[in-house]
XYZ file of C-alpha atoms in Angstrom:
348
model
C 0.000 0.000 0.000
C 1.215 3.512 -0.879
C -0.254 6.411 1.118
C 1.535 9.176 -0.796
C 1.245 9.785 -4.552
C 2.714 6.957 -6.616
C 6.145 7.972 -7.921
C 6.426 7.147 -11.612
C 9.416 7.057 -13.923
C 8.930 7.040 -17.698
C 11.642 5.674 -19.980
C 11.013 6.943 -23.487
C 9.131 10.191 -24.133
C 8.074 9.544 -27.717
C 4.505 8.902 -28.849
C 3.691 6.217 -26.281
C 5.659 7.798 -23.462
C 3.887 11.097 -24.059
C 0.535 9.325 -23.727
C 1.530 8.092 -20.275
C 2.904 11.491 -19.225
C -0.400 13.109 -20.180
C -2.549 10.457 -18.506
C -0.676 10.696 -15.208
C -1.134 14.468 -15.309
C -4.879 13.931 -15.786
C -5.047 11.552 -12.817
C -3.919 14.360 -10.518
C -0.825 14.824 -8.391
C -2.642 13.561 -5.308
C -2.767 10.161 -7.051
C 0.531 9.962 -8.930
C 3.457 12.118 -9.989
C 6.104 11.676 -12.647
C 9.272 11.883 -10.579
C 11.697 11.185 -13.425
C 11.803 10.594 -17.148
C 14.400 9.643 -19.703
C 14.910 9.994 -23.451
C 17.828 10.218 -25.867
C 16.193 13.128 -27.717
C 16.733 16.578 -26.229
C 13.591 17.793 -27.990
C 11.438 15.086 -26.411
C 13.031 15.738 -23.023
C 12.151 19.409 -23.308
C 8.559 18.595 -24.252
C 8.300 16.316 -21.218
C 9.767 19.050 -18.991
C 6.947 21.356 -20.024
C 4.461 18.839 -18.603
C 6.492 17.844 -15.543
C 8.955 20.680 -14.764
C 9.820 19.329 -11.288
C 10.761 15.839 -12.511
C 14.343 14.644 -12.870
C 15.234 14.510 -16.582
C 18.101 12.586 -18.131
C 19.209 10.746 -21.262
C 20.493 7.768 -19.216
C 17.881 5.358 -17.887
C 20.266 4.012 -15.252
C 20.783 7.541 -13.975
C 17.003 7.992 -13.898
C 16.614 5.016 -11.578
C 19.283 6.161 -9.131
C 18.163 9.409 -7.387
C 15.019 8.244 -5.593
C 13.046 5.037 -5.291
C 10.338 4.873 -7.915
C 7.144 2.901 -7.340
C 6.400 2.360 -11.023
C 8.559 2.486 -14.144
C 6.901 2.672 -17.555
C 9.092 1.344 -20.363
C 8.002 3.051 -23.591
C 11.018 2.481 -25.816
C 11.680 0.141 -28.728
C 11.694 -3.620 -28.004
C 15.460 -4.029 -28.398
C 15.889 -2.155 -25.087
C 12.943 -3.561 -23.126
C 14.748 -6.359 -21.319
C 17.682 -4.361 -19.960
C 15.431 -1.498 -18.869
C 12.819 -3.734 -17.252
C 15.483 -5.701 -15.381
C 17.156 -2.517 -14.152
C 13.831 -1.082 -12.971
C 12.924 -4.281 -11.126
C 16.330 -4.428 -9.453
C 15.844 -0.795 -8.407
C 12.669 -1.793 -6.544
C 9.979 -0.652 -8.986
C 7.087 -2.461 -10.611
C 7.108 -2.292 -14.414
C 4.522 -1.458 -17.066
C 6.098 -2.290 -20.429
C 4.816 -1.249 -23.833
C 4.286 -3.957 -26.417
C 5.731 -6.060 -27.827
C 6.869 -7.365 -24.446
C 10.312 -8.677 -25.372
C 12.152 -9.792 -28.510
C 11.820 -13.482 -27.719
C 10.722 -16.011 -25.115
C 14.133 -16.174 -23.425
C 14.050 -12.439 -22.709
C 10.446 -12.589 -21.494
C 11.256 -15.470 -19.161
C 14.308 -13.664 -17.774
C 12.273 -10.560 -16.904
C 9.445 -12.515 -15.281
C 11.912 -14.685 -13.352
C 13.531 -11.515 -12.025
C 10.157 -10.088 -10.991
C 9.251 -13.329 -9.200
C 12.584 -13.415 -7.386
C 12.218 -9.829 -6.192
C 8.495 -9.965 -5.443
C 7.743 -7.285 -8.021
C 5.041 -6.988 -10.693
C 5.206 -6.708 -14.485
C 2.388 -5.857 -16.871
C 2.324 -5.498 -20.656
C 0.635 -2.469 -22.175
C -2.076 -4.287 -24.109
C -4.464 -1.467 -23.336
C -7.308 -2.707 -25.551
C -8.264 -5.009 -22.665
C -9.344 -1.856 -20.826
C -11.943 -0.799 -23.396
C -15.538 -1.085 -22.205
C -16.420 -3.281 -25.184
C -13.533 -5.616 -24.414
C -14.508 -6.066 -20.786
C -18.133 -6.694 -21.742
C -17.202 -9.365 -24.287
C -14.773 -11.022 -21.874
C -17.431 -11.231 -19.150
C -20.056 -12.447 -21.621
C -17.898 -15.356 -22.795
C -16.864 -16.207 -19.223
C -20.532 -16.355 -18.188
C -21.334 -18.897 -20.887
C -23.968 -16.593 -22.344
C -22.878 -17.248 -25.923
C -21.487 -20.729 -25.441
C -17.858 -21.697 -25.968
C -15.385 -20.039 -28.363
C -14.844 -22.000 -31.570
C -13.124 -19.716 -34.102
C -11.603 -16.236 -33.865
C -10.633 -14.046 -36.812
C -8.153 -11.328 -35.920
C -7.206 -8.344 -38.037
C -4.634 -5.585 -37.539
C -3.545 -2.988 -40.068
C -2.330 0.522 -40.732
C -3.350 2.364 -43.881
C 0.244 3.598 -43.974
C 3.244 1.888 -42.367
C 4.310 3.389 -39.016
C 6.869 5.954 -40.143
C 6.740 7.744 -36.773
C 9.356 5.495 -35.167
C 11.917 2.816 -36.021
C 9.323 0.052 -36.294
C 10.391 -0.759 -39.816
C 13.817 -2.273 -39.180
C 14.338 -5.506 -37.321
C 17.283 -4.646 -35.097
C 15.135 -2.103 -33.263
C 11.584 -3.402 -33.536
C 11.868 -7.208 -33.232
C 9.288 -7.520 -36.006
C 6.930 -5.672 -38.313
C 3.159 -5.714 -38.540
C 2.755 -8.648 -36.123
C 4.928 -7.237 -33.340
C 3.838 -3.626 -33.770
C 0.194 -3.726 -34.852
C -1.503 -7.129 -34.923
C -0.427 -7.965 -31.362
C -3.139 -5.690 -29.912
C -6.127 -7.448 -31.474
C -4.474 -10.867 -31.076
C -4.028 -10.410 -27.338
C -7.580 -9.130 -27.014
C -9.130 -12.058 -28.874
C -7.225 -14.610 -26.775
C -8.173 -12.793 -23.561
C -11.878 -12.615 -24.479
C -11.770 -16.347 -25.249
C -10.581 -17.073 -21.711
C -6.826 -17.172 -22.413
C -6.460 -20.732 -23.728
C -2.950 -22.051 -24.335
C -1.697 -22.079 -27.940
C -0.579 -25.535 -29.071
C 0.517 -24.897 -32.666
C 0.775 -22.213 -35.352
C 1.287 -22.117 -39.102
C 2.217 -18.711 -40.506
C 3.304 -16.954 -43.668
C 4.807 -13.495 -44.016
C 5.771 -11.213 -46.897
C 7.377 -7.841 -47.398
C 5.591 -5.957 -50.171
C 7.343 -2.648 -49.496
C 8.527 -0.749 -51.535
C 6.246 -2.211 -54.189
C 3.396 -0.829 -52.107
C 3.706 2.415 -50.116
C 7.282 2.956 -51.271
C 6.670 6.308 -53.008
C 5.384 7.917 -49.789
C 8.336 6.773 -47.665
C 11.382 8.805 -46.749
C 14.789 7.852 -48.214
C 15.836 6.485 -44.806
C 12.793 4.231 -44.614
C 13.311 2.955 -48.150
C 16.919 2.139 -47.276
C 16.323 0.447 -43.907
C 12.913 -1.240 -44.179
C 13.476 -4.964 -43.516
C 10.424 -6.284 -41.607
C 7.241 -8.029 -42.710
C 4.329 -5.827 -43.771
C 1.963 -8.741 -44.406
C 1.407 -11.754 -42.141
C -1.208 -14.492 -42.001
C -1.388 -17.341 -39.499
C -3.555 -20.183 -38.235
C -3.408 -21.022 -34.513
C -4.755 -24.016 -32.584
C -5.500 -23.812 -28.854
C -5.730 -26.450 -26.144
C -9.485 -25.941 -25.710
C -10.079 -27.023 -29.312
C -10.660 -23.505 -30.640
C -8.739 -21.974 -33.536
C -7.716 -18.490 -34.623
C -7.017 -16.957 -38.032
C -4.705 -13.930 -38.105
C -4.148 -11.276 -40.745
C -1.972 -8.220 -40.319
C -0.762 -5.771 -42.925
C 0.620 -2.333 -43.580
C -0.212 -2.482 -47.274
C -4.004 -2.365 -47.424
C -6.541 0.343 -46.690
C -9.328 -1.774 -45.228
C -10.646 -0.455 -41.897
C -10.881 -0.933 -38.970
C -7.238 -0.946 -37.818
C -7.765 -3.392 -34.912
C -10.592 -5.893 -35.043
C -11.616 -9.419 -34.140
C -14.722 -11.519 -34.467
C -15.460 -14.748 -32.652
C -17.756 -17.612 -33.588
C -19.073 -19.444 -30.528
C -21.259 -22.501 -30.032
C -24.304 -20.263 -29.484
C -23.532 -17.004 -31.251
C -21.039 -14.560 -32.699
C -19.150 -11.531 -31.372
C -17.571 -8.607 -33.226
C -15.368 -5.924 -31.741
C -15.786 -3.337 -34.530
C -18.555 -2.661 -35.214
C -19.478 -3.897 -31.748
C -22.000 -6.680 -32.295
C -23.363 -9.595 -30.285
C -25.673 -12.113 -31.930
C -27.119 -15.283 -30.388
C -28.806 -18.283 -31.971
C -32.297 -18.678 -30.483
C -34.518 -21.464 -31.823
C -32.559 -21.485 -35.064
C -32.804 -17.729 -35.567
C -29.987 -15.184 -35.279
C -31.003 -12.575 -32.694
C -29.144 -9.313 -32.187
C -28.241 -8.967 -28.499
C -25.856 -6.002 -28.792
C -26.161 -3.822 -25.667
C -25.739 -0.068 -25.494
C -22.642 0.659 -23.434
C -22.450 4.016 -21.701
C -18.681 4.074 -21.292
C -16.525 5.213 -24.208
C -14.207 2.633 -25.750
C -11.709 4.921 -27.478
C -7.967 4.317 -27.662
C -7.131 7.232 -25.382
C -9.640 6.103 -22.773
C -8.153 2.618 -22.756
C -4.668 3.941 -21.970
C -6.100 6.132 -19.225
C -8.051 3.204 -17.762
C -4.960 1.013 -17.869
C -2.668 3.492 -16.118
C -5.344 4.420 -13.582
C -5.895 0.745 -12.723
C -2.191 -0.004 -12.328
C -1.620 3.064 -10.161
C -4.705 2.544 -7.991
C -3.697 -1.044 -7.304
C -0.287 0.159 -6.190
C -1.973 2.632 -3.847
C -4.318 -0.038 -2.470
C -1.639 -2.685 -2.176
C -3.682 -5.051 -4.346
C -2.015 -7.221 -7.006
C -2.162 -6.462 -10.707
C -4.732 -8.873 -12.140
C -5.045 -7.995 -15.822
C -2.316 -10.459 -16.837
C -0.362 -13.287 -15.285
C 2.913 -14.987 -16.113
C 1.233 -17.693 -18.200
C -0.588 -15.178 -20.391
C 2.521 -13.078 -20.975
C 4.658 -16.074 -21.889
C 1.930 -17.553 -24.097
C 1.647 -14.324 -26.094
C 5.418 -14.113 -26.505
C 5.584 -17.815 -27.416
C 2.899 -17.352 -30.050
C 4.603 -14.342 -31.641
C 7.918 -16.196 -31.714
C 6.140 -19.205 -33.195
C 4.564 -17.146 -35.982
C 7.942 -15.817 -37.057
C 9.604 -19.235 -36.783
C 6.842 -20.890 -38.804
C 6.965 -18.227 -41.509
C 10.744 -18.488 -41.822
C 10.837 -22.297 -41.824
C 7.619 -22.745 -43.836
C 6.559 -25.375 -41.316
C 4.026 -25.726 -38.514
C 5.422 -24.893 -35.078
C 4.153 -27.021 -32.193
C 4.552 -25.637 -28.673
């Protein structure tokens, strides 16, 4: 339990880090304060200073962890730095909220979670779509048995244009392309809504269509360095007998950007547009409720950070994810890439 405001450190003040800096400001300084932040860019550091002028600012994350004990460290950098930063934060006595993708591979993910277990600390992945009102409703509906058991999920993740805003387009920094950067959100959500079954096998295929598609709108640097997949499809089997079909791309303009639909033994669910249908006496009946709470992207990040911080204040454990779920997601991502490279099914 923490009686005083939760002291937060933010590593990485780019697009995602800025979201967290803004959200914590909205929560109020009686709830949480940003005590320190870190970024290699002087411009981003200055922008963060304008929001949190009293916070300690540095370009060295190790220096950020040293001055005062932080309660929570948010890692909002590229995946190639996640492990070393998460480990350092845990060793410094902080709990860790890490942006996705979690780590570059299963070995790194296991090392971080082993460290957290050894130190009695907590780690959560920033799969904020779980905090949307629609997501929570669908998760509870499936758990209640109201639509029967999950049978087949179809998961979609795209960007009309590839993510030029950061180094997501070269492997040494990003650990992957459309799967690791974009599709992971809807994939995690679909598995969570289904009750988090364990993946048992995956068959995947990936392509890089750039610069044949989208090349003319890219900068010279992007055209020179782009070396990740911009199209991925996969078929996953789970231990409860259900299956999942994945499609992610940065080379199509079909909305929505993050979406899944789920066929169940008694109905069908869609995340966008939000739809619930149930089979009643052989007829398809629309059972879609009207939800009062907004389910926007910004609200989901706010809900996520507010939940994590409030649980620190209350002394209650983080419950949105557990070790098994985190490792299963990492294992599945690794398996997709391994299957696509080897052109073989991967069995876990």
